[in-house]
Short mmCIF file of C-alpha atoms in Angstrom, two decimals:
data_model
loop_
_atom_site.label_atom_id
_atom_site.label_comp_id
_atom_site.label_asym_id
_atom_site.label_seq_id
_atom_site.Cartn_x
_atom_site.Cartn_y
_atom_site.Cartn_z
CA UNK A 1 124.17 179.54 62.80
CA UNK A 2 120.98 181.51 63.93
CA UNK A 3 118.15 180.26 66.30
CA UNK A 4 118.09 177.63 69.11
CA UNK A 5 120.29 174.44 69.02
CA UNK A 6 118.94 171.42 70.64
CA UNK A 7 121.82 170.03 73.05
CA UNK A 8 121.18 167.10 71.63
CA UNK A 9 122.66 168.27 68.28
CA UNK A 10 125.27 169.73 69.38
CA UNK A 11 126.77 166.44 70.46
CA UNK A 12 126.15 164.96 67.42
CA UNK A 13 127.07 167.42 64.63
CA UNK A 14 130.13 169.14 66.96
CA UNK A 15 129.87 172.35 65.28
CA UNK A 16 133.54 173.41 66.59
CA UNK A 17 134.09 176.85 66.16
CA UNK A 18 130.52 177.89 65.55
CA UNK A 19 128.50 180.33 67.70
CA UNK A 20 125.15 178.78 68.55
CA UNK A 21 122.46 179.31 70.77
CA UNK A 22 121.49 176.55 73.58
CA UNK A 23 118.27 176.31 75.76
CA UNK A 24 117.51 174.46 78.43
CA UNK A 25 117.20 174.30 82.73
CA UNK A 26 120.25 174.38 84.90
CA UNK A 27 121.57 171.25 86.09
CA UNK A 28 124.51 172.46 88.33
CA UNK A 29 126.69 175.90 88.31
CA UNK A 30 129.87 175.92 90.15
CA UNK A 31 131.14 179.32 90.62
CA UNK A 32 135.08 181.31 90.90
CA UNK A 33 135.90 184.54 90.91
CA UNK A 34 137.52 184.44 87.32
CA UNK A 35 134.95 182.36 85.24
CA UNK A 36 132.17 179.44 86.17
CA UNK A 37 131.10 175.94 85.18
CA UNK A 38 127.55 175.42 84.00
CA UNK A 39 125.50 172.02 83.17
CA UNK A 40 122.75 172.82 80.76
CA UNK A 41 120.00 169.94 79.85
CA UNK A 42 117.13 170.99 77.37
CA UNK A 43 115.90 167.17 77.97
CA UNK A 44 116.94 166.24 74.33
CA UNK A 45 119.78 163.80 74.69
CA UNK A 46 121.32 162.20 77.89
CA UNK A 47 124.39 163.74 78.26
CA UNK A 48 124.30 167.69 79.38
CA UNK A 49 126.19 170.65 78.27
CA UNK A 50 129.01 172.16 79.62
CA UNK A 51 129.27 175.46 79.64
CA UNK A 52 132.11 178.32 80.37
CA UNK A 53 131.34 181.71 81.88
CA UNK A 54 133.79 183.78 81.57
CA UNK A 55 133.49 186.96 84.70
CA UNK A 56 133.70 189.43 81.99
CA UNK A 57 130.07 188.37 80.86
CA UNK A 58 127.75 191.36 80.98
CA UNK A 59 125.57 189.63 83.75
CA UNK A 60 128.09 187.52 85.31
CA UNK A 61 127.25 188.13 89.27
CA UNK A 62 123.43 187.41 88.44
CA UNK A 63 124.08 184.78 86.25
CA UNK A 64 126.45 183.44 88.69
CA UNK A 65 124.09 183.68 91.54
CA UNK A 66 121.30 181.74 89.47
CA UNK A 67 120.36 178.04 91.23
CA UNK A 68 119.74 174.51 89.91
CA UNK A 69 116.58 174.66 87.55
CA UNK A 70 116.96 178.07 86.34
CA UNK A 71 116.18 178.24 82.83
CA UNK A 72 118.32 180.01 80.60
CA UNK A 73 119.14 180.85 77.04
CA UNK A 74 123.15 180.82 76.09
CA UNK A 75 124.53 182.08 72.94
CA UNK A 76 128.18 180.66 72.83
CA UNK A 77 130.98 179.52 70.21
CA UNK A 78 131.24 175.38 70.42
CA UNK A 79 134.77 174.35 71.51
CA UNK A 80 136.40 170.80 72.45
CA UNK A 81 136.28 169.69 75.40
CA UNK A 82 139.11 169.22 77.23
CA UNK A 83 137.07 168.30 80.23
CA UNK A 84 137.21 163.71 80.78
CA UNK A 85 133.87 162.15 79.08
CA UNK A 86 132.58 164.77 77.00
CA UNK A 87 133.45 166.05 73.17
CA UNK A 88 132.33 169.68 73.18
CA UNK A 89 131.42 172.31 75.51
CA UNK A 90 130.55 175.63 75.25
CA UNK A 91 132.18 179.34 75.83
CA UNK A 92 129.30 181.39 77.06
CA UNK A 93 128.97 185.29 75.05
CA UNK A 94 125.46 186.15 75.86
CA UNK A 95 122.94 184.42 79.00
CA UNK A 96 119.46 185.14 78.82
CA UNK A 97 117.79 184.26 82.23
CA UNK A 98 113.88 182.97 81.65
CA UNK A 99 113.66 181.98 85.04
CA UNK A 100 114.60 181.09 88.24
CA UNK A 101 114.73 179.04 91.13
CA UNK A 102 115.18 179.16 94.87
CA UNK A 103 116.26 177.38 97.60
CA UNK A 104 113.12 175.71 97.65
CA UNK A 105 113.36 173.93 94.16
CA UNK A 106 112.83 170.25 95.44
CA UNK A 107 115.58 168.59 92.33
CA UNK A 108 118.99 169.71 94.25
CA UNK A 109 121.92 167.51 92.93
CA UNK A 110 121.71 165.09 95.59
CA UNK A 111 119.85 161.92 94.32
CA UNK A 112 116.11 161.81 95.62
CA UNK A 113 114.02 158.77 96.26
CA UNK A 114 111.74 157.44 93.43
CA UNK A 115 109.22 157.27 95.90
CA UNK A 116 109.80 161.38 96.53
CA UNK A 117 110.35 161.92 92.96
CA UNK A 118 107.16 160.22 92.19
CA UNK A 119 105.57 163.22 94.69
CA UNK A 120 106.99 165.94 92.19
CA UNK A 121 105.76 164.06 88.72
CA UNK A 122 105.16 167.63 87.52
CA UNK A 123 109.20 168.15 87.80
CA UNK A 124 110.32 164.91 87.56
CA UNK A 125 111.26 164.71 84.03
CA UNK A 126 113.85 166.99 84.35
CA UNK A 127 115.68 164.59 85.81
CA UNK A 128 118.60 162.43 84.40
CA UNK A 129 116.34 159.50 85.34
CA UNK A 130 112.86 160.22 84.07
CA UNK A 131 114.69 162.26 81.05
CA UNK A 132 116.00 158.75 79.91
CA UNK A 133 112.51 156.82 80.92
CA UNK A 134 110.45 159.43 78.73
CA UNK A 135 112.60 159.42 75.89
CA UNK A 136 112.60 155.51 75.82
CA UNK A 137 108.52 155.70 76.43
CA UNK A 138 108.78 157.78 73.19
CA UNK A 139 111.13 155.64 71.26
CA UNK A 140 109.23 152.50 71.90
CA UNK A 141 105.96 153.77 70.82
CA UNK A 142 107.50 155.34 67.44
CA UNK A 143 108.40 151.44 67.19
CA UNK A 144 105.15 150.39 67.42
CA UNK A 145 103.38 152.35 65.12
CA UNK A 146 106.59 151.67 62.68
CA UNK A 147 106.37 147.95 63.10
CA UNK A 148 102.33 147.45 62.07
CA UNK A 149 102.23 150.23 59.78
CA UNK A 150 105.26 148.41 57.61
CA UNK A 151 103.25 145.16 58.04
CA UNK A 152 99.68 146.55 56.64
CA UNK A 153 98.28 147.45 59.54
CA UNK A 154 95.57 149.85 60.21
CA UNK A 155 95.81 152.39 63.35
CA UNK A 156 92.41 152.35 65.23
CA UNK A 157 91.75 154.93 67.79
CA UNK A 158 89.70 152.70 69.83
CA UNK A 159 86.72 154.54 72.20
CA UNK A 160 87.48 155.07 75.78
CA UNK A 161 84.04 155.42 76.97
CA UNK A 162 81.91 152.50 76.25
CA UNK A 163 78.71 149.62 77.57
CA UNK A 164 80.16 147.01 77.32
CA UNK A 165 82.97 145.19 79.50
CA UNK A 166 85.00 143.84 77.10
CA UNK A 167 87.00 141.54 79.41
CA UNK A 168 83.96 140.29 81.57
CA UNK A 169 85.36 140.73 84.77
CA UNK A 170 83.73 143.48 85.66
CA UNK A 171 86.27 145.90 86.90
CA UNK A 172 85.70 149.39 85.29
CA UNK A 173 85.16 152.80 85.97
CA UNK A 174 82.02 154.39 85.78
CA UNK A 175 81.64 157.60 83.86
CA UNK A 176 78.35 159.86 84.27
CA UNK A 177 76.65 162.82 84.82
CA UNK A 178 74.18 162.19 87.06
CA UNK A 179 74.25 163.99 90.57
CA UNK A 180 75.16 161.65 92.73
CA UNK A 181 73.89 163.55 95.78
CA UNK A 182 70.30 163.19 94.47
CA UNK A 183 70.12 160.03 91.66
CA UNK A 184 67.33 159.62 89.67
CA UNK A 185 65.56 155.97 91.02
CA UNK A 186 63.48 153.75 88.69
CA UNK A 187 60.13 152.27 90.24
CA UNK A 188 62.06 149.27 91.31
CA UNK A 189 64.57 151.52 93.43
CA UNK A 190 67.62 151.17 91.28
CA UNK A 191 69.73 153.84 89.78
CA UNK A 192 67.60 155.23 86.35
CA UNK A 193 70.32 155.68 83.94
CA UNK A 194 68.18 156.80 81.01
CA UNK A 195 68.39 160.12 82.82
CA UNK A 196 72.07 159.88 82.27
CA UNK A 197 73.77 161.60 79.72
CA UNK A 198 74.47 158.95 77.19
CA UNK A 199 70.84 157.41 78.46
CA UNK A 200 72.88 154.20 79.51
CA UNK A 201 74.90 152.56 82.12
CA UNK A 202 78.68 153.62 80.60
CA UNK A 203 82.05 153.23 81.80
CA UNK A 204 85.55 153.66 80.62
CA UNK A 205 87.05 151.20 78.94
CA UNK A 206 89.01 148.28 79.70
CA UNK A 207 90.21 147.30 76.28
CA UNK A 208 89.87 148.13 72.79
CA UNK A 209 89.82 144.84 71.60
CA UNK A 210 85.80 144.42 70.98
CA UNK A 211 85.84 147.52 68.58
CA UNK A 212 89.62 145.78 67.00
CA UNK A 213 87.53 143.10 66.05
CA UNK A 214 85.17 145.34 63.98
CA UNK A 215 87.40 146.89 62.24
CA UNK A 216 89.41 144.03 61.55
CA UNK A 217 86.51 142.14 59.92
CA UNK A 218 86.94 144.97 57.18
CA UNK A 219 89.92 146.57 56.79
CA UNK A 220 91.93 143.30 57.46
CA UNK A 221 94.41 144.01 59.76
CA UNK A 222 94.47 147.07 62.49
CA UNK A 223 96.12 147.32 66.08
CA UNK A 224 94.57 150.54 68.85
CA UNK A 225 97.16 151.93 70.72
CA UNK A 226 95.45 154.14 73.75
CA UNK A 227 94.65 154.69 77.37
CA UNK A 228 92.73 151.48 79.54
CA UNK A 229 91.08 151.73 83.07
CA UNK A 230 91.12 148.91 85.19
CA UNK A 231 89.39 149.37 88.95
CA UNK A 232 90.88 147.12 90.32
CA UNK A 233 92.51 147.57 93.77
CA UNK A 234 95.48 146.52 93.35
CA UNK A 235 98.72 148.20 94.80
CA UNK A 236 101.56 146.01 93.66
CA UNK A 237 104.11 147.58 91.70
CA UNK A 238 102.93 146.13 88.74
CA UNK A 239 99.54 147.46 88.23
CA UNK A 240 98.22 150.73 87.41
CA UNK A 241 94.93 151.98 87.23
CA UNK A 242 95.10 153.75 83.89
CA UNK A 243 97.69 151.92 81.35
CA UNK A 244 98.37 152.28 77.59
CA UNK A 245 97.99 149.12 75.79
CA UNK A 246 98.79 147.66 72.13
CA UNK A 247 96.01 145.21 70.45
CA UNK A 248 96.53 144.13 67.28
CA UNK A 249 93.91 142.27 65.62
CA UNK A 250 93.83 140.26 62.60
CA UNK A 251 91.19 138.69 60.23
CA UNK A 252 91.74 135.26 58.80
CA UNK A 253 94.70 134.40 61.21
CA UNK A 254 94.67 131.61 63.50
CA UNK A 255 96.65 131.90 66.46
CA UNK A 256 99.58 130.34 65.44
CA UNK A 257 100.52 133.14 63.28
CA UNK A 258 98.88 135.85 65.97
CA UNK A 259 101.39 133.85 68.48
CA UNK A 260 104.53 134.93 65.55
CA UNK A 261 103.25 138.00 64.79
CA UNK A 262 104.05 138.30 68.40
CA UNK A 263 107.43 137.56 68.46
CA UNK A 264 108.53 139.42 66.27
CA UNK A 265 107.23 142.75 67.82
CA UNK A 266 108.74 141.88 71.29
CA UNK A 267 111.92 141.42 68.93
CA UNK A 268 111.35 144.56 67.29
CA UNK A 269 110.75 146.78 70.34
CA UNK A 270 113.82 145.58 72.13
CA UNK A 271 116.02 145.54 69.17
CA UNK A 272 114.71 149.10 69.13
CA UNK A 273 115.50 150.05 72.06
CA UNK A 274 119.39 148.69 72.41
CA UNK A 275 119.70 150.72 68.99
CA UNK A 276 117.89 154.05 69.78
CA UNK A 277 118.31 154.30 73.06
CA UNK A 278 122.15 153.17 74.76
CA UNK A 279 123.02 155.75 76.30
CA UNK A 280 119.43 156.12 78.32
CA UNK A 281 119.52 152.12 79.01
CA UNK A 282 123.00 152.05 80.28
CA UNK A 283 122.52 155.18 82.36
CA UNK A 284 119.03 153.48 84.14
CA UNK A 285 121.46 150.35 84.24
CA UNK A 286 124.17 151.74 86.59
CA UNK A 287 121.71 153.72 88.95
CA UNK A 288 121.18 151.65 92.72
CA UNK A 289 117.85 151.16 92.64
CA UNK A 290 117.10 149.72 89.19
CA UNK A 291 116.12 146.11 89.08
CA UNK A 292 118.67 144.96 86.82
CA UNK A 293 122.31 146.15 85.64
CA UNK A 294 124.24 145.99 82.53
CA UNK A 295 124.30 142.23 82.19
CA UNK A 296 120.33 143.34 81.69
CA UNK A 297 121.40 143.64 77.87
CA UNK A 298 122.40 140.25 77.78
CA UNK A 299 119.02 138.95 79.06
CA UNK A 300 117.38 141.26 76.10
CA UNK A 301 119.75 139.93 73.44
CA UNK A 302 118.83 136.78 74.31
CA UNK A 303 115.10 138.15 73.54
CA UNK A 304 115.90 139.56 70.57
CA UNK A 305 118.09 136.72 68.65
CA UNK A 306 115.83 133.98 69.82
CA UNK A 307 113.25 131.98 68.18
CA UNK A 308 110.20 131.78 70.74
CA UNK A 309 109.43 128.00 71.39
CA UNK A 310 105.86 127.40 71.73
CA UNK A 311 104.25 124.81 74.38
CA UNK A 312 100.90 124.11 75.27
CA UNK A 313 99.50 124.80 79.12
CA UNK A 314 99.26 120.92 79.45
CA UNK A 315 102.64 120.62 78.43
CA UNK A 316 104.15 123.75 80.74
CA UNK A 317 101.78 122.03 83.59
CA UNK A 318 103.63 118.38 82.99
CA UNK A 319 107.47 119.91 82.96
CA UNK A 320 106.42 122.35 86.05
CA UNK A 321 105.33 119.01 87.84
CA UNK A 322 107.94 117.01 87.59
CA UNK A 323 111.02 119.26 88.60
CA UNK A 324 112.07 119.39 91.76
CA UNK A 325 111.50 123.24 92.74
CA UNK A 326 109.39 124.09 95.34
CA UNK A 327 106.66 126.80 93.91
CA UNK A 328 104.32 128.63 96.51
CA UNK A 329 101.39 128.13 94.34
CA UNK A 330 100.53 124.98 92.95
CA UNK A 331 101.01 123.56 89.49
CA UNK A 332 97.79 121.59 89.08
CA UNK A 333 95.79 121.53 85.43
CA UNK A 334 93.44 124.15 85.54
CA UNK A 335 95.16 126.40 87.82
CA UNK A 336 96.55 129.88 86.46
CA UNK A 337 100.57 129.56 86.26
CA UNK A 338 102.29 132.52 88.29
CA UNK A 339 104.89 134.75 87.48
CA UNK A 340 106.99 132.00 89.58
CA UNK A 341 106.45 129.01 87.20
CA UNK A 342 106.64 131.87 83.74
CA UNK A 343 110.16 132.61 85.33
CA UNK A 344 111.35 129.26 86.04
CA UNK A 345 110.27 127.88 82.45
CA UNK A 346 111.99 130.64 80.41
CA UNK A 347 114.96 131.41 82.57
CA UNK A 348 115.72 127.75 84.28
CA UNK A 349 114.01 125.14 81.75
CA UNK A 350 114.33 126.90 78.22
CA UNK A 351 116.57 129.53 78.98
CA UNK A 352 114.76 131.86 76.21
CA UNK A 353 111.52 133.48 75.47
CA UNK A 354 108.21 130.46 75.01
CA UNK A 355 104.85 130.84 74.13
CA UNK A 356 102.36 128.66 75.99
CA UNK A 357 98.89 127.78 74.23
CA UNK A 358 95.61 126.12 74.82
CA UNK A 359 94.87 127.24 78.15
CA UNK A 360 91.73 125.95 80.66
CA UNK A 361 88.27 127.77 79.32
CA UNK A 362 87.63 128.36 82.97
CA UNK A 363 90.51 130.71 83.32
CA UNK A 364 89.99 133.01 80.20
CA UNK A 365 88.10 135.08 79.17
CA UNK A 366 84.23 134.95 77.11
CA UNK A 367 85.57 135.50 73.29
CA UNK A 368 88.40 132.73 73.21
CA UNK A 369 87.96 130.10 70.52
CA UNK A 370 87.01 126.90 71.70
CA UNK A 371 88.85 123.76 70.84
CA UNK A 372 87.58 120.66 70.20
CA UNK A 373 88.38 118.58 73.64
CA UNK A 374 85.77 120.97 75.34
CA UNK A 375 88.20 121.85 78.22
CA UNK A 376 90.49 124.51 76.85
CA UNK A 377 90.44 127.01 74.23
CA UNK A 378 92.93 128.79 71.75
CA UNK A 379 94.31 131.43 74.25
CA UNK A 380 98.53 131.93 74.33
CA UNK A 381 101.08 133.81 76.67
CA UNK A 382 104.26 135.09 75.67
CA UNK A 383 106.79 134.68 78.36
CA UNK A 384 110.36 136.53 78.66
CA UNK A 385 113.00 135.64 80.82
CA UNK A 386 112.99 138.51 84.03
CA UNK A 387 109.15 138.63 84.14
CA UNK A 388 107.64 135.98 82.47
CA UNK A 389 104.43 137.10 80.49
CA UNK A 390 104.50 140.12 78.50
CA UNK A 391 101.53 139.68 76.10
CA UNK A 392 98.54 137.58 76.03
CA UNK A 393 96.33 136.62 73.35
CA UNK A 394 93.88 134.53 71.24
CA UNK A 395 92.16 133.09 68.78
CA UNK A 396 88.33 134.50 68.64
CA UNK A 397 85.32 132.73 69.16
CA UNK A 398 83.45 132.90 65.42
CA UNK A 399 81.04 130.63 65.78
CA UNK A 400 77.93 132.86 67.10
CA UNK A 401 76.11 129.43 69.02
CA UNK A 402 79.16 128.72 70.67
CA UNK A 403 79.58 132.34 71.75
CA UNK A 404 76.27 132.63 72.96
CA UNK A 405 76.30 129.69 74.75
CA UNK A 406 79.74 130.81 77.00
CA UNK A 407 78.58 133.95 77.76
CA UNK A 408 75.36 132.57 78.72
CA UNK A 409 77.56 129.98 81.25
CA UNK A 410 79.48 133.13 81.99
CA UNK A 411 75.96 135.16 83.59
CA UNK A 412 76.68 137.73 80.83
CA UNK A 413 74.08 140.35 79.85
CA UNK A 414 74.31 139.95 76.19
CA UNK A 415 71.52 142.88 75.28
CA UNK A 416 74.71 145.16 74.79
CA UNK A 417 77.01 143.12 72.73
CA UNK A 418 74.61 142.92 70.29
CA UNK A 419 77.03 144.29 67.49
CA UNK A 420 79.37 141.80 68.70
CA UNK A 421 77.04 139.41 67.71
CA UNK A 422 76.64 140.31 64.69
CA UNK A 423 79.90 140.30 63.62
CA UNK A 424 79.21 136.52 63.47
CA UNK A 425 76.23 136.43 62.14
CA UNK A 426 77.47 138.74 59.13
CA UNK A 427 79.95 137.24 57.42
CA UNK A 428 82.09 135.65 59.97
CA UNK A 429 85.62 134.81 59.86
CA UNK A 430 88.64 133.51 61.80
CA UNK A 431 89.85 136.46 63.74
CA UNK A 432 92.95 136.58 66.58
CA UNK A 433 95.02 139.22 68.42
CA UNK A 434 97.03 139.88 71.53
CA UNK A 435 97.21 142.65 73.78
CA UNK A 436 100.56 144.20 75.38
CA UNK A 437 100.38 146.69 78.48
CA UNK A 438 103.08 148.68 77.01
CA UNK A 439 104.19 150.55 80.54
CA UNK A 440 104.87 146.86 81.08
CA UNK A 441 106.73 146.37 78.02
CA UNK A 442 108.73 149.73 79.00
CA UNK A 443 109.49 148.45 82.66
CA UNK A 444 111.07 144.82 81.20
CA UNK A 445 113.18 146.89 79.30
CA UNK A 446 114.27 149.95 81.11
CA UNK A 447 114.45 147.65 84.09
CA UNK A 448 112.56 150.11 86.08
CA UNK A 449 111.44 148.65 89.79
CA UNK A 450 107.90 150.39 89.84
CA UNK A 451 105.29 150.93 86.85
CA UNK A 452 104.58 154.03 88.11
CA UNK A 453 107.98 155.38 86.88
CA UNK A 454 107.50 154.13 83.29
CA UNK A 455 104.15 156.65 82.89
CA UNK A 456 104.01 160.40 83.07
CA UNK A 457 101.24 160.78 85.90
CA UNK A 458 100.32 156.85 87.73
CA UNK A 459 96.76 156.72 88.49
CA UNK A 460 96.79 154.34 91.34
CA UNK A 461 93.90 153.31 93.71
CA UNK A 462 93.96 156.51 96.22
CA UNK A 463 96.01 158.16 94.12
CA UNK A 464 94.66 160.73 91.06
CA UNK A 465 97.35 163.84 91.48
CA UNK A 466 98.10 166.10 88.62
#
């Protein structure tokens, strides 16, 4: 067998007896006069490689003297293991040393902080930790693209620099070119942006939904799947400043089937997951500082086997009122429900995943279709026991009067939502889709504490490193 080995194939093929070639960083070297033990990880698979050095190797004393995160090649015949917990391991003929470390390498064997680790992002991944994160981050998006491109779905690559705020709130990045030590001023004494490169106030965006809806108003049925920006200042350890997210969008679907559709890809990711990726879950399962443990595969079964009841905001308002709990935030109509009254209705009152629908105009967004009893529209949340929502969603405005009219309530410029518009005016149809922060979706089911261990490099208010 000629040419490099992943170590990940080795486990699974157990090519006794052959000689093959492994690749990968050091993860510990214990060393005797007569022979040494070496743990090689190439980052494909969980488990390392164990590897035999016999002193006769050509290069022993060097290779002996080599530190954690060394990389090496190793050309070696594949025996069993007689070692507790692993199948194979290997008897080292040839080491190649690409490089190596010194005392200073900040990933010794003792466990670090995720706090620290989060200081060394550019390292971290060679971790057992982040190792099992990044392959689940990788598993879980090959889901996604798996689960709408089996259903019909078109993949839109969404723009990240756009004029519009597609959310209305108002909390984006701006993105120019202009000096900002000398800005060009217009005769009223405000910032001249036609001097700017696109000739336009721009910023990057907050969702890809807007363009979704384009698209979906022709090709039927599409979903983006890229970067966000949100500026707000938040710290909490659930929100990042730059965040992947999932929006599907589909034409002539009401939300009731956007609200399955739903479902059945929170089903799909974490039936995934418990599939593709045990051995990384139940290694982020037994480390001290995850949020959950291994009964955490109970709480996703339950996810995964159940149907997803489906309540309306009046009705989640009514059942919040009359139990006995005492909730720091109120549960008056009207009033956004917290994570606090998400947890308590799937994990105390339902015990399993619910939808909740037909939520208070005042508390969503511009684009939501309006229902009839002029109070709420057709918004939904999908709530999961653990953290309550995981996706939210809607039903579209397609009536162009009544979308004019809210984002004329609303204060909204409309001059640059003028294609928007005119989605409506041309040919307009029922349109809905949902959105899903996916480092979200990854933290639910890794159990990681912090967000900003679920994403290569966290962008975080005072915080752009790397």
């Amino acid at each position: 067998m000629t040419g490099r080995l992943l170590i990940k194939k080795v486990f699974e093929t157990e090519p006794v007896g052959q000689t093959v070639t492994v690749k990968g960083w050091i993860r510990s070297i214990r060393n005797s006069k007569k022979f040494s033990f070496m743990v090689l990880n190439d980052g494909s698979y969980q488990d390392s490689l164990q590897i035999v050095i016999d002193a006769d190797l050509e290069n022993y004393e060097e290779v002996a003297s080599l530190l954690t995160g060394s990389s090496v090649s190793v050309t070696g015949k594949v025996v069993e293991s007689g070692g507790k917990g692993q199948s194979v391991e290997m008897q080292a003929e040839s080491i190649h040393i690409y490089g190596k470390t010194d005392e200073s390498y900040p990933l010794q064997k003792k466990g670090s902080s995720l706090e620290f680790l989060r200081e060394k992002a550019h390292l971290r991944a060679r971790t057992n930790l982040f190792g099992a994160v990044f392959r689940i981050r990788h598993e879980l998006a090959q889901a996604t693209h798996k689960f709408f491109s089996d259903r019909g779905f078109y993949y839109l690559n969404s723009p990240i620099i756009t004029a519009v705020d597609g959310e209305g709130a108002g909390e984006m990045f701006k993105v120019t070119t202009l000096d900002l030590e000398n800005l060009p001023k217009d005769d009223k004494g405000n910032v001249d942006y036609s001097k700017d490169y696109f000739g336009k106030d721009v910023s990057l965006c907050v969702t890809g939904q807007l363009e979704g809806e384009c698209h979906a108003l022709g090709l039927g049925s599409v979903y983006t799947f890229g970067p966000t920006f949100r500026s707000e200042n938040s710290n909490t350890k659930r929100h990042l400043s730059e965040f992947w997210m999932i929006e599907p969008e589909v034409a002539f679907a009401d939300l009731d089937e956007v609200a399955d559709l739903a479902a059945d890809y929170i089903k799909f990711l974490v039936a995934w997951a418990l599939e593709k990726c045990e051995k990384e879950l139940n290694f982020i399962w037994g480390i001290p500082f995850s949020d959950v443990d291994k009964s955490h595969r109970s709480v996703l079964e339950n996810v995964r086997d159940s149907e997803f009841l489906k309540i309306t905001y009046t009705e989640a308002v009514e059942i919040l009122s009359k139990t006995n709990v005492k909730f720091e935030y109120p549960t008056e109509w009207g009033k956004e429900l917290q994570t606090e009254h998400e947890k308590y209705l799937t994990e105390e009152h339902f015990k399993k995943p619910v939808i909740v629908t037909d939520y208070p105009a005042d508390c969503k967004a511009f684009y939501m279709k309006q229902n009839e009893d002029g109070k709420t529209v057709r918004a939904m949340d999908v709530l999961v026991p653990g953290i309550g929502e995981i996706i939210g969603g809607s039903q579209r405005e397609e009536d162009l009067d009544k979308l004019i009219k809210k984002m004329d309530e609303d204060g909204m410029e409309k001059e640059g939502y003028w294609w928007y518009l005119e989605l409506r005016k041309f040919g307009t149809a029922p349109h809905s889709g949902f959105g899903l922060g996916f480092e979200r979706a990854i933290m639910y089911i890794t159990g990681m504490p912090n967000i900003r261990d679920v994403i290569a490099f966290p962008r975080t208010p005072k915080s752009c490193d790397f």
